[in-house]
Coordinates of C-alpha atoms and ligand atoms in Angstrom, one line a residue:
Chain W
X1 CA 29.0 60.6 82.8
X2 CA 27.3 57.8 84.4
X3 CA 23.8 56.9 85.1
X4 CA 20.2 58.2 83.8
X5 CA 19.8 60.0 80.4
X6 CA 16.6 60.5 78.3
X7 CA 15.6 62.4 75.8
X8 CA 13.0 63.1 73.9
X9 CA 10.7 60.7 75.1
X10 CA 7.6 59.8 73.2
X11 CA 5.3 57.1 74.5
X12 CA 1.2 56.7 74.7
X13 CA -2.1 54.5 75.1
X14 CA -2.4 53.4 71.5
X15 CA -3.7 56.2 70.1
X16 CA -3.2 58.9 73.4
X17 CA -0.1 60.1 73.3
X18 CA 1.4 60.8 77.3
X19 CA 4.6 61.4 76.8
X20 CA 5.2 64.0 74.2
X21 CA 9.6 64.8 74.6
X22 CA 10.6 64.0 77.7
X23 CA 14.4 64.4 78.9
X24 CA 15.6 63.7 82.2
X25 CA 19.3 63.4 84.0
X26 CA 19.9 62.4 86.9
X27 CA 23.8 60.8 87.5
X28 CA 24.6 57.9 89.3
X29 CA 23.9 58.5 93.0
X30 CA 21.5 61.2 93.0
X31 CA 17.9 61.5 93.3
X32 CA 15.7 63.3 91.1
X33 CA 11.6 63.8 92.8
X34 CA 9.1 63.9 89.7
X35 CA 6.4 66.6 91.1
X36 CA 3.3 67.5 88.9
X37 CA -0.4 67.1 88.6
X38 CA -2.4 63.8 88.5
X39 CA -2.5 63.0 85.2
X40 CA 0.7 64.6 84.0
X41 CA 2.4 60.9 83.1
X42 CA 4.9 60.8 86.0
X43 CA 4.0 56.8 85.9
X44 CA 3.3 57.0 82.2
X45 CA 7.1 57.6 82.6
X46 CA 8.4 54.9 84.9
X47 CA 6.9 52.2 83.2
X48 CA 8.3 53.4 79.2
X49 CA 11.8 53.5 81.8
X50 CA 10.7 49.7 83.1
X51 CA 9.8 47.6 79.4
X52 CA 5.8 48.1 80.8
X53 CA 5.1 50.9 78.2
X54 CA 6.4 51.0 75.0
X55 CA 8.4 54.5 74.1
X56 CA 10.3 56.0 71.6
X57 CA 13.6 57.6 72.4
X58 CA 16.4 56.9 74.4
X59 CA 16.7 56.2 77.4
X60 CA 20.1 55.1 78.2
X61 CA 21.3 53.7 81.8
X62 CA 24.5 53.7 82.2
X63 CA 25.3 53.9 78.8
X64 CA 23.1 50.7 78.2
X65 CA 19.9 51.3 76.2
X66 CA 16.8 50.5 78.3
X67 CA 14.1 51.3 75.3
X68 CA 12.6 48.5 73.4
X69 CA 13.9 45.5 75.9
X70 CA 11.3 43.4 77.7
X71 CA 11.0 44.4 81.9
X72 CA 12.7 41.2 83.4
X73 CA 15.4 42.1 81.0
X74 CA 15.4 45.4 82.3
X75 CA 15.0 44.1 85.9
X76 CA 17.9 42.2 85.2
X77 CA 20.2 45.0 83.9
X78 CA 20.2 46.8 87.3
X79 CA 16.7 48.6 86.9
X80 CA 13.2 48.0 90.3
X81 CA 10.1 49.7 89.6
X82 CA 7.8 49.7 92.1
X83 CA 4.9 50.4 91.1
X84 CA 2.1 53.3 91.9
X85 CA -0.3 49.0 93.0
X86 CA 2.6 48.3 94.3
X87 CA 2.4 44.2 93.7
X88 CA 3.5 42.8 96.9
X89 CA 1.9 39.2 95.9
X90 CA -0.9 38.6 98.2
X91 CA -0.2 34.5 99.3
X92 CA 2.6 34.6 98.7
X93 CA 4.1 34.6 102.8
X94 CA 6.2 38.2 102.8
X95 CA 10.0 35.5 102.9
X96 CA 8.7 34.4 100.1
X97 CA 8.6 38.0 98.6
X98 CA 11.8 39.3 99.0
X99 CA 13.1 36.0 97.4
X100 CA 11.6 36.4 94.5
X101 CA 13.2 40.2 94.5
X102 CA 16.8 38.8 94.0
X103 CA 15.2 36.4 91.5
X104 CA 16.8 39.9 89.4
X105 CA 20.5 39.7 90.1
X106 CA 23.2 38.0 88.5
X107 CA 23.2 35.2 91.1
X108 CA 19.5 34.7 92.6
X109 CA 20.2 32.6 95.5
X110 CA 24.1 34.0 96.7
X111 CA 23.3 35.8 100.3
X112 CA 20.0 36.0 100.1
X113 CA 19.7 35.5 104.0
X114 CA 22.3 38.7 104.4
X115 CA 20.2 41.4 102.5
X116 CA 17.5 40.3 104.1
X117 CA 18.9 41.4 107.4
X118 CA 20.2 44.6 105.6
X119 CA 16.2 45.6 104.1
X120 CA 14.8 44.6 108.0
X121 CA 17.5 47.0 108.9
X122 CA 15.7 49.8 107.3
X123 CA 12.2 48.6 107.4
X124 CA 12.3 46.6 110.9
X125 CA 8.6 45.7 111.2
X126 CA 9.2 42.8 108.6
X127 CA 11.0 41.0 110.6
X128 CA 7.9 39.9 112.6
X129 CA 5.4 39.3 109.6
X130 CA 8.8 36.5 107.7
X131 CA 6.4 34.2 107.2
X132 CA 3.2 35.8 106.8
X133 CA 0.8 36.0 103.8
X134 CA 1.8 39.5 102.3
X135 CA -1.7 39.8 101.4
X136 CA -1.9 40.3 105.6
X137 CA -0.2 43.3 106.0
X138 CA -1.5 46.9 106.6
X139 CA -1.0 49.0 103.7
X140 CA 1.3 51.0 105.2
X141 CA 3.3 47.6 105.6
X142 CA 2.6 46.3 101.9
X143 CA 4.2 49.5 101.1
X144 CA 7.4 49.1 102.9
X145 CA 7.5 45.3 102.1
X146 CA 7.1 46.5 98.1
X147 CA 10.6 49.2 98.1
X148 CA 12.4 46.0 100.3
X149 CA 11.5 43.4 97.6
X150 CA 12.5 46.0 95.2
X151 CA 16.2 46.5 97.6
X152 CA 17.0 42.7 97.6
X153 CA 17.3 42.6 93.4
X154 CA 20.8 45.4 94.2
X155 CA 19.3 47.3 92.4
X156 CA 21.5 50.5 90.8
X157 CA 18.3 52.7 89.5
X158 CA 15.0 52.8 91.9
X159 CA 11.6 53.7 89.9
X160 CA 9.2 55.3 93.3
X161 CA 6.0 55.2 92.5
X162 CA 4.2 57.5 94.7
X163 CA 6.0 55.5 98.2
X164 CA 4.2 58.3 100.5
X165 CA 0.5 57.7 99.0
X166 CA -2.0 56.7 102.0
X167 CA 0.8 57.2 104.3
X168 CA -0.5 59.0 107.5
X169 CA 2.2 62.4 107.5
X170 CA 4.3 61.2 110.0
X171 CA 5.1 58.1 108.6
X172 CA 5.7 59.7 105.3
X173 CA 8.4 61.9 107.1
X174 CA 10.5 58.7 108.4
X175 CA 9.8 56.8 104.7
X176 CA 12.0 59.8 103.4
X177 CA 14.8 59.3 106.0
X178 CA 14.9 55.1 105.2
X179 CA 15.0 56.2 101.3
X180 CA 17.7 58.9 102.0
X181 CA 19.1 56.5 104.0
X182 CA 19.3 54.0 100.9
X183 CA 20.7 56.6 98.5
X184 CA 23.8 57.7 100.8
X185 CA 24.5 53.8 102.4
X186 CA 24.1 51.9 99.1
X187 CA 25.2 54.4 96.4
X188 CA 21.8 53.3 94.8
X189 CA 19.9 55.9 92.1
X190 CA 15.7 56.4 92.4
X191 CA 13.8 58.5 90.9
X192 CA 11.1 59.4 93.2
X193 CA 7.2 60.0 91.6
X194 CA 5.2 62.5 94.5
X195 CA 2.5 65.0 95.4
X196 CA 4.1 65.5 97.6
X197 CA 6.9 68.1 97.8
X198 CA 8.4 67.5 101.1
X199 CA 10.2 65.0 98.9
X200 CA 12.4 68.4 97.3
X201 CA 14.1 68.1 100.6
X202 CA 15.9 64.7 99.8
X203 CA 16.3 65.2 96.2
X204 CA 19.7 65.8 94.5
X205 CA 17.1 67.3 91.6
X206 CA 13.6 67.8 91.1
X207 CA 11.3 67.4 87.5
X208 CA 8.0 68.9 87.0
X209 CA 5.6 66.5 84.8
X210 CA 2.9 68.3 82.8
X211 CA 0.4 67.5 80.3
X212 CA 3.4 64.7 79.1
X213 CA 6.4 67.0 78.9
X214 CA 8.6 67.6 81.8
X215 CA 10.5 70.7 83.0
X216 CA 13.8 71.4 85.8
X217 CA 12.5 72.7 88.7
X218 CA 15.9 73.9 90.2
X219 CA 17.0 75.2 87.3
X220 CA 13.5 76.9 86.5
X221 CA 13.7 78.4 90.2
X222 CA 10.5 78.2 90.1
X223 CA 11.4 75.8 93.4
Chain S
X1 CA -17.5 -4.9 102.7
X2 CA -15.2 -6.5 101.1
X3 CA -16.4 -5.6 97.4
X4 CA -16.6 -1.8 98.6
X5 CA -13.2 -1.7 99.5
X6 CA -12.0 -3.2 96.5
X7 CA -14.0 -0.4 94.4
X8 CA -12.5 2.3 97.1
X9 CA -9.1 1.2 96.7
X10 CA -9.6 0.8 93.0
X11 CA -11.6 4.6 93.1
X12 CA -8.7 6.9 95.2
X13 CA -5.7 4.9 92.3
X14 CA -7.2 6.3 89.4
X15 CA -7.9 9.3 91.6
X16 CA -4.7 10.1 92.2
X17 CA -4.4 9.2 88.4
X18 CA -6.6 12.1 87.2
X19 CA -5.6 14.8 89.8
X20 CA -1.7 14.1 88.1
X21 CA -3.5 15.4 84.8
X22 CA -5.7 17.9 86.3
X23 CA -3.3 18.7 88.4
X24 CA -0.7 20.3 84.9
X25 CA -3.9 21.4 83.6
X26 CA -4.0 23.4 87.1
X27 CA -0.1 24.4 86.2
X28 CA -1.0 25.5 83.1
X29 CA -4.1 27.7 84.0
X30 CA -2.3 29.0 86.5
X31 CA 1.2 30.3 84.7
X32 CA -0.8 31.4 81.4
X33 CA -4.6 31.6 82.0
X34 CA -5.0 29.6 79.8
X35 CA -7.8 27.0 79.6
X36 CA -5.8 23.7 77.7
X37 CA -8.3 21.8 75.8
X38 CA -5.1 19.6 73.6
X39 CA -4.7 18.1 77.6
X40 CA -6.2 15.2 76.6
X41 CA -4.1 14.4 73.3
X42 CA -0.7 14.9 75.0
X43 CA -1.7 12.2 76.9
X44 CA -2.8 10.3 74.2
X45 CA 0.9 11.2 72.1
X46 CA 2.7 10.2 75.9
X47 CA 1.5 6.9 76.0
X48 CA 0.9 6.4 71.8
X49 CA 5.5 6.9 71.9
X50 CA 5.4 4.7 75.3
X51 CA 3.4 1.7 73.0
X52 CA 4.7 1.9 69.8
X53 CA 9.1 2.3 71.7
X54 CA 8.5 -0.3 74.3
X55 CA 9.4 -3.7 71.8
X56 CA 12.2 -1.9 71.1
X57 CA 14.2 -0.6 73.9
X58 CA 12.0 -1.7 77.0
X59 CA 9.2 -0.1 79.3
X60 CA 11.3 2.0 81.0
X61 CA 13.6 3.9 79.0
X62 CA 10.0 4.0 76.2
X63 CA 8.6 5.0 79.6
X64 CA 11.0 8.0 80.0
X65 CA 11.0 8.8 76.1
X66 CA 7.2 8.5 76.4
X67 CA 7.5 11.7 79.7
X68 CA 10.4 13.3 77.6
X69 CA 8.1 13.2 74.3
X70 CA 4.6 15.0 76.3
X71 CA 7.3 17.5 77.7
X72 CA 8.3 18.3 74.5
X73 CA 4.9 18.4 72.3
X74 CA 3.5 20.8 75.0
X75 CA 6.3 23.3 75.0
X76 CA 6.1 23.1 72.1
X77 CA 2.7 23.7 71.9
X78 CA 3.8 27.1 74.3
X79 CA 6.4 27.7 72.3
X80 CA 4.9 28.0 68.3
X81 CA 1.4 28.6 69.6
X82 CA 0.4 29.7 72.3
X83 CA 3.4 32.3 73.1
X84 CA 2.9 33.7 69.5
X85 CA -0.4 34.5 70.2
X86 CA 0.6 36.8 72.7
X87 CA -1.8 39.9 71.9
X88 CA -5.1 37.7 71.7
X89 CA -7.9 36.6 74.1
X90 CA -7.7 33.6 76.6
X91 CA -11.2 32.9 75.7
X92 CA -9.3 32.9 71.8
X93 CA -6.3 30.8 73.3
X94 CA -8.7 28.0 75.0
X95 CA -9.7 27.9 71.4
X96 CA -7.2 28.2 69.8
X97 CA -6.2 24.3 72.5
X98 CA -9.3 23.2 70.6
X99 CA -7.8 22.5 66.5
X100 CA -4.0 21.6 68.6
X101 CA -6.2 18.9 70.1
X102 CA -8.1 17.9 66.9
X103 CA -4.5 17.8 64.7
X104 CA -2.9 15.4 66.9
X105 CA -5.8 13.1 68.7
X106 CA -7.1 13.1 64.5
X107 CA -2.8 11.5 63.6
X108 CA -2.6 9.4 66.1
X109 CA -6.4 8.3 66.0
X110 CA -5.5 7.8 62.1
X111 CA -1.9 5.9 63.3
X112 CA -3.6 4.2 66.4
X113 CA -6.1 2.4 63.5
X114 CA -8.0 -0.4 65.3
X115 CA -4.9 -1.8 66.8
X116 CA -5.0 -1.9 70.7
X117 CA -1.7 -1.2 72.0
X118 CA 0.1 -3.4 74.9
X119 CA 2.1 -0.1 77.2
X120 CA 4.6 -3.4 77.5
X121 CA 4.8 -2.8 80.9
X122 CA 6.3 -5.1 83.8
X123 CA 2.7 -5.6 86.2
X124 CA 1.1 -6.3 83.5
X125 CA -2.4 -8.3 85.2
X126 CA -0.8 -9.5 88.7
X127 CA -3.1 -8.9 91.9
X128 CA -2.2 -8.6 95.3
X129 CA -4.5 -10.0 98.4
X130 CA -4.2 -8.0 101.2
X131 CA -6.5 -9.6 103.7
X132 CA -9.4 -10.6 101.9
X133 CA -9.7 -7.6 99.5
X134 CA -8.2 -8.1 95.8
X135 CA -6.6 -5.0 94.1
X136 CA -4.5 -5.9 90.8
X137 CA -1.1 -4.5 91.7
X138 CA -1.2 -1.9 88.5
X139 CA -3.6 -0.4 90.9
X140 CA -0.8 -0.3 93.8
X141 CA 2.2 1.1 91.5
X142 CA -1.0 3.8 90.3
X143 CA -1.2 5.1 93.6
X144 CA 2.7 5.2 94.8
X145 CA 3.5 6.9 91.5
X146 CA 0.9 9.4 91.9
X147 CA 1.4 10.5 95.1
X148 CA 5.1 10.7 94.6
X149 CA 5.0 12.7 91.9
X150 CA 2.3 15.1 93.2
X151 CA 4.1 15.7 96.1
X152 CA 7.4 16.1 94.3
X153 CA 5.1 18.7 92.5
X154 CA 4.0 19.9 95.6
X155 CA 7.6 20.7 98.0
X156 CA 8.9 21.8 93.8
X157 CA 6.2 24.6 94.2
X158 CA 6.6 25.4 97.5
X159 CA 9.8 26.1 98.2
X160 CA 11.4 26.2 94.7
X161 CA 12.7 29.3 92.9
X162 CA 10.6 28.0 89.8
X163 CA 7.6 27.7 92.4
X164 CA 7.8 30.9 93.6
X165 CA 8.4 32.9 90.5
X166 CA 5.5 30.6 88.9
X167 CA 2.9 31.2 91.7
X168 CA 4.4 35.0 91.3
X169 CA 3.8 34.9 87.6
X170 CA -0.2 33.8 88.7
X171 CA -1.4 36.3 90.8
X172 CA 0.1 38.9 88.1
X173 CA 2.6 38.5 85.5
X174 CA 3.0 42.5 85.5
X175 CA 4.8 42.0 89.0
X176 CA 6.8 39.3 88.5
X177 CA 8.3 40.7 85.2
X178 CA 9.4 43.5 87.6
X179 CA 11.0 40.9 89.5
X180 CA 13.5 40.1 86.5
X181 CA 10.9 36.8 86.7
X182 CA 11.6 35.5 82.2
X183 CA 8.2 35.1 81.5
X184 CA 8.4 33.2 78.3
X185 CA 9.9 30.0 81.2
X186 CA 8.1 29.9 83.3
X187 CA 4.6 29.4 81.3
X188 CA 7.0 27.3 78.4
X189 CA 8.1 25.0 82.5
X190 CA 4.4 24.7 82.8
X191 CA 3.8 23.3 80.6
X192 CA 6.7 20.4 79.7
X193 CA 5.4 19.8 83.7
X194 CA 1.7 19.6 82.3
X195 CA 3.0 17.5 79.2
X196 CA 5.3 14.5 81.4
X197 CA 2.7 14.2 84.3
X198 CA -0.2 13.5 81.6
X199 CA 2.1 11.0 79.9
X200 CA 2.8 9.0 83.0
X201 CA -1.0 9.4 83.3
X202 CA -1.5 7.7 80.1
X203 CA 0.5 4.9 81.5
X204 CA -1.7 4.4 84.3
X205 CA -5.3 4.5 81.9
X206 CA -3.6 2.2 79.8
X207 CA -2.0 -0.5 81.6
X208 CA -4.3 -3.8 83.5
X209 CA -7.4 -4.3 83.3
X210 CA -7.6 -1.7 80.6
X211 CA -6.2 -4.0 77.9
X212 CA -4.4 -1.6 76.0
X213 CA -4.2 2.3 74.6
X214 CA -6.6 2.3 71.6
X215 CA -8.4 5.5 69.8
X216 CA -10.5 6.3 72.7
X217 CA -8.4 6.2 75.5
X218 CA -8.2 10.2 74.9
X219 CA -11.8 9.4 76.7
X220 CA -10.7 8.5 79.6
X221 CA -8.6 11.5 80.2
X222 CA -11.3 14.0 80.4
X223 CA -12.1 12.7 82.7
X224 CA -9.6 15.2 84.5
X225 CA -11.4 17.9 82.9
X226 CA -14.6 18.0 85.3
X227 CA -11.6 17.3 88.3
X228 CA -10.1 20.1 87.7
X229 CA -12.7 21.8 87.0
X230 CA -15.0 21.1 89.9
X231 CA -12.3 21.1 92.8
X232 CA -11.3 24.7 91.2
X233 CA -9.0 25.3 87.9
X234 CA -7.0 27.6 89.8
X235 CA -5.9 25.9 92.9
X236 CA -3.7 22.8 92.8
X237 CA -5.6 21.2 95.9
X238 CA -8.7 21.4 94.2
X239 CA -7.3 19.7 91.8
X240 CA -5.6 16.5 93.8
X241 CA -9.8 17.3 96.1
X242 CA -11.5 16.8 92.4
X243 CA -9.2 13.6 91.3
X244 CA -10.5 11.6 94.4
X245 CA -13.6 12.4 94.0
X246 CA -13.8 11.5 90.4
X247 CA -11.9 8.4 90.9
X248 CA -14.4 7.7 93.8
X249 CA -17.2 8.0 92.1
X250 CA -16.9 6.8 88.9
X251 CA -15.5 3.2 90.5
X252 CA -18.7 3.0 93.4
X253 CA -20.9 3.8 91.1
X254 CA -19.9 1.8 87.8
X255 CA -19.3 -1.1 90.6
X256 CA -22.9 -0.9 92.1
X257 CA -24.3 -0.1 88.3
X258 CA -26.5 -3.2 89.0
X259 CA -28.2 -1.8 92.0
X260 CA -27.7 1.8 90.7
X261 CA -30.2 0.2 87.0
X262 CA -32.5 2.8 87.2
X263 CA -30.3 5.4 86.7
X264 CA -29.3 3.4 82.7
X265 CA -26.2 2.3 81.7
X266 CA -23.1 3.6 82.2
X267 CA -23.9 5.5 84.9
X268 CA -19.8 5.1 85.3
X269 CA -19.1 7.4 83.3
X270 CA -21.8 10.6 83.1
X271 CA -21.3 10.7 87.6
X272 CA -18.2 12.2 86.8
X273 CA -19.9 15.5 84.7
X274 CA -22.6 15.2 86.8
X275 CA -21.0 15.3 90.0
X276 CA -19.3 18.7 88.4
X277 CA -22.3 20.3 87.7
X278 CA -23.4 19.2 91.3
X279 CA -20.5 21.2 92.9
X280 CA -20.8 23.9 89.7
X281 CA -24.3 25.4 90.9
X282 CA -23.3 25.7 94.3
X283 CA -19.4 26.9 94.5
X284 CA -19.3 28.7 90.8
X285 CA -15.4 28.7 91.3
X286 CA -15.0 25.8 92.4
X287 CA -14.6 23.7 95.3
X288 CA -11.1 24.7 96.1
X289 CA -11.0 28.3 93.6
X290 CA -11.2 32.2 93.2
X291 CA -12.1 32.1 89.0
X292 CA -14.8 31.3 87.9
X293 CA -14.7 29.4 84.2
X294 CA -16.8 32.4 83.0
X295 CA -14.2 35.0 83.3
X296 CA -11.5 32.6 81.5
Ligands
ATP1 N1 -3.7 51.8 80.4 C1 -4.1 52.9 80.2 N2 -4.6 53.4 79.2 C2 -4.5 54.4 78.8 N3 -5.3 55.4 79.1 C3 -3.8 55.0 80.4 C4 -3.8 54.4 80.8 N4 -2.9 54.5 81.3 C5 -3.0 56.5 82.0 N5 -3.3 56.4 80.9 C6 -3.5 58.1 80.8 O1 -2.9 58.2 81.1 C7 -2.3 59.5 81.3 C8 -1.1 60.1 82.0 O2 -1.3 59.3 83.3 P1 -0.4 58.3 84.2 O3 -0.8 57.8 85.3 O4 0.6 58.4 83.3 O5 -0.8 60.0 85.2 P2 0.4 60.1 86.2 O6 0.9 61.9 86.3 O7 0.8 59.7 86.6 O8 -1.1 60.9 87.6 P3 -1.2 59.8 89.3 O9 -0.7 61.2 89.8 O10 -2.6 60.8 89.3 O11 -0.6 59.0 89.2 C9 -3.4 60.0 81.9 O12 -4.8 61.1 81.2 C10 -4.3 58.5 81.6 O13 -5.6 58.6 82.1
MG2 MG1 0.6 58.3 88.6

């Protein structure tokens, strides 16, 4: 079965243990939503999957082990992580940010303009700002740039840490629609960390993270 | 007036050479946040290779090998030392580069001994007369070469994938890694480019009117430090402007030394550092920089 299989994942910062044996399954093409209170370990889980935090246990993606690899290597395996801070490069232009997104691909220069055009179909506002430093965009626009840049990698697994954080309710709904459309058209598997419970509506699976452990919301019937 | 023009052109030429050195210094700082105090020894190594090899293989091949050797030494310092000590702070790494500098410089000065090594360049002591102004050919070649190299570097920095990856890494290495950028390669290439630029600079610091490469040649390279620092350690523009300020100040101060004798002998040599101190007092991050040296 292709997709993501996380088993017994443990991670922490120095002596502080944050995740105590997380189990997570997301099949290919599915959207999984992770809910949970502040400090539960949601961000830490995504960072462990993208190699930013060291972790024990196993995480297999399409049969390839992710844990123990460097972030750039995991990115080149087709895993794109949009962090909670977005991480757009402020002094670089919107176009340069998008080009960077393509660096994780096997052929970074091939088909870049087609992919930029494809990103515009999802986030049309970016088009008007192409030559502008990313730091001059609004918070909402930077979020779209961060997600659009992740799409440039043609990811097979997209990790999104609170994509609607700080957005007006209307904008959040619109972004969820775009994410659903990306999932349908690109067949991109997604893990979305959210505080906004409406995210569950677009999810195939929903999990709840609490104090470093994870529960399957759908299966437990709590949702 | 003629004297002033001659001094100005010489100052701009030597300033462009300082800018080459400062540019490498800034690239290393941007890519790795390490202040590379071993830069002058990379320069000395490149120059030494050219000086030793040209009698055997000719000037141009010697220059090519010297540039490659300095690039290789830079890459080795990154690969064997900087990369292995990833865990330590940037301040500690800066001190490590001082150690590298002492080792390299000590060995090279031992090899050079009391000799003054000719660089074997084809321009020798030729001069050009342009409207009453007399300028050494080496100065013109230095200016043209430095300008071309700096332009090529800036274009690559702006437009190539390498340049974009380098700038992204300077901004936020963690996110750059998430984009698939290989941080190790970025850092390695920064050190190699810096070494190569320093070797070219070494050539022009040691040709006419300088008698050649000797054990004090790395002292001349030290003037690139104030150039990089007064321009702003993390700014390529700053490196260029800083280089020119230092070069022109030095040339004018040395040229008018006799009129400035109340300032003491050798004012040309200390002037770059004085200018740096004044600028840092007014702008702690340098003219174009965003990071104060204290943060390092
Ligand atoms: N760099 C760090 N060093 C030490 N502890 C950290 C670090 N980052 C997070 N933690 C701790 O790990 C725990 C989990 O944090 P994490 O960011 O994963 O939570 P989260 O579920 O994403 O919370 P939020 O919803 O607020 O984003 C918290 O107790 C936090 O204090
Ligand atoms: Mg979080």
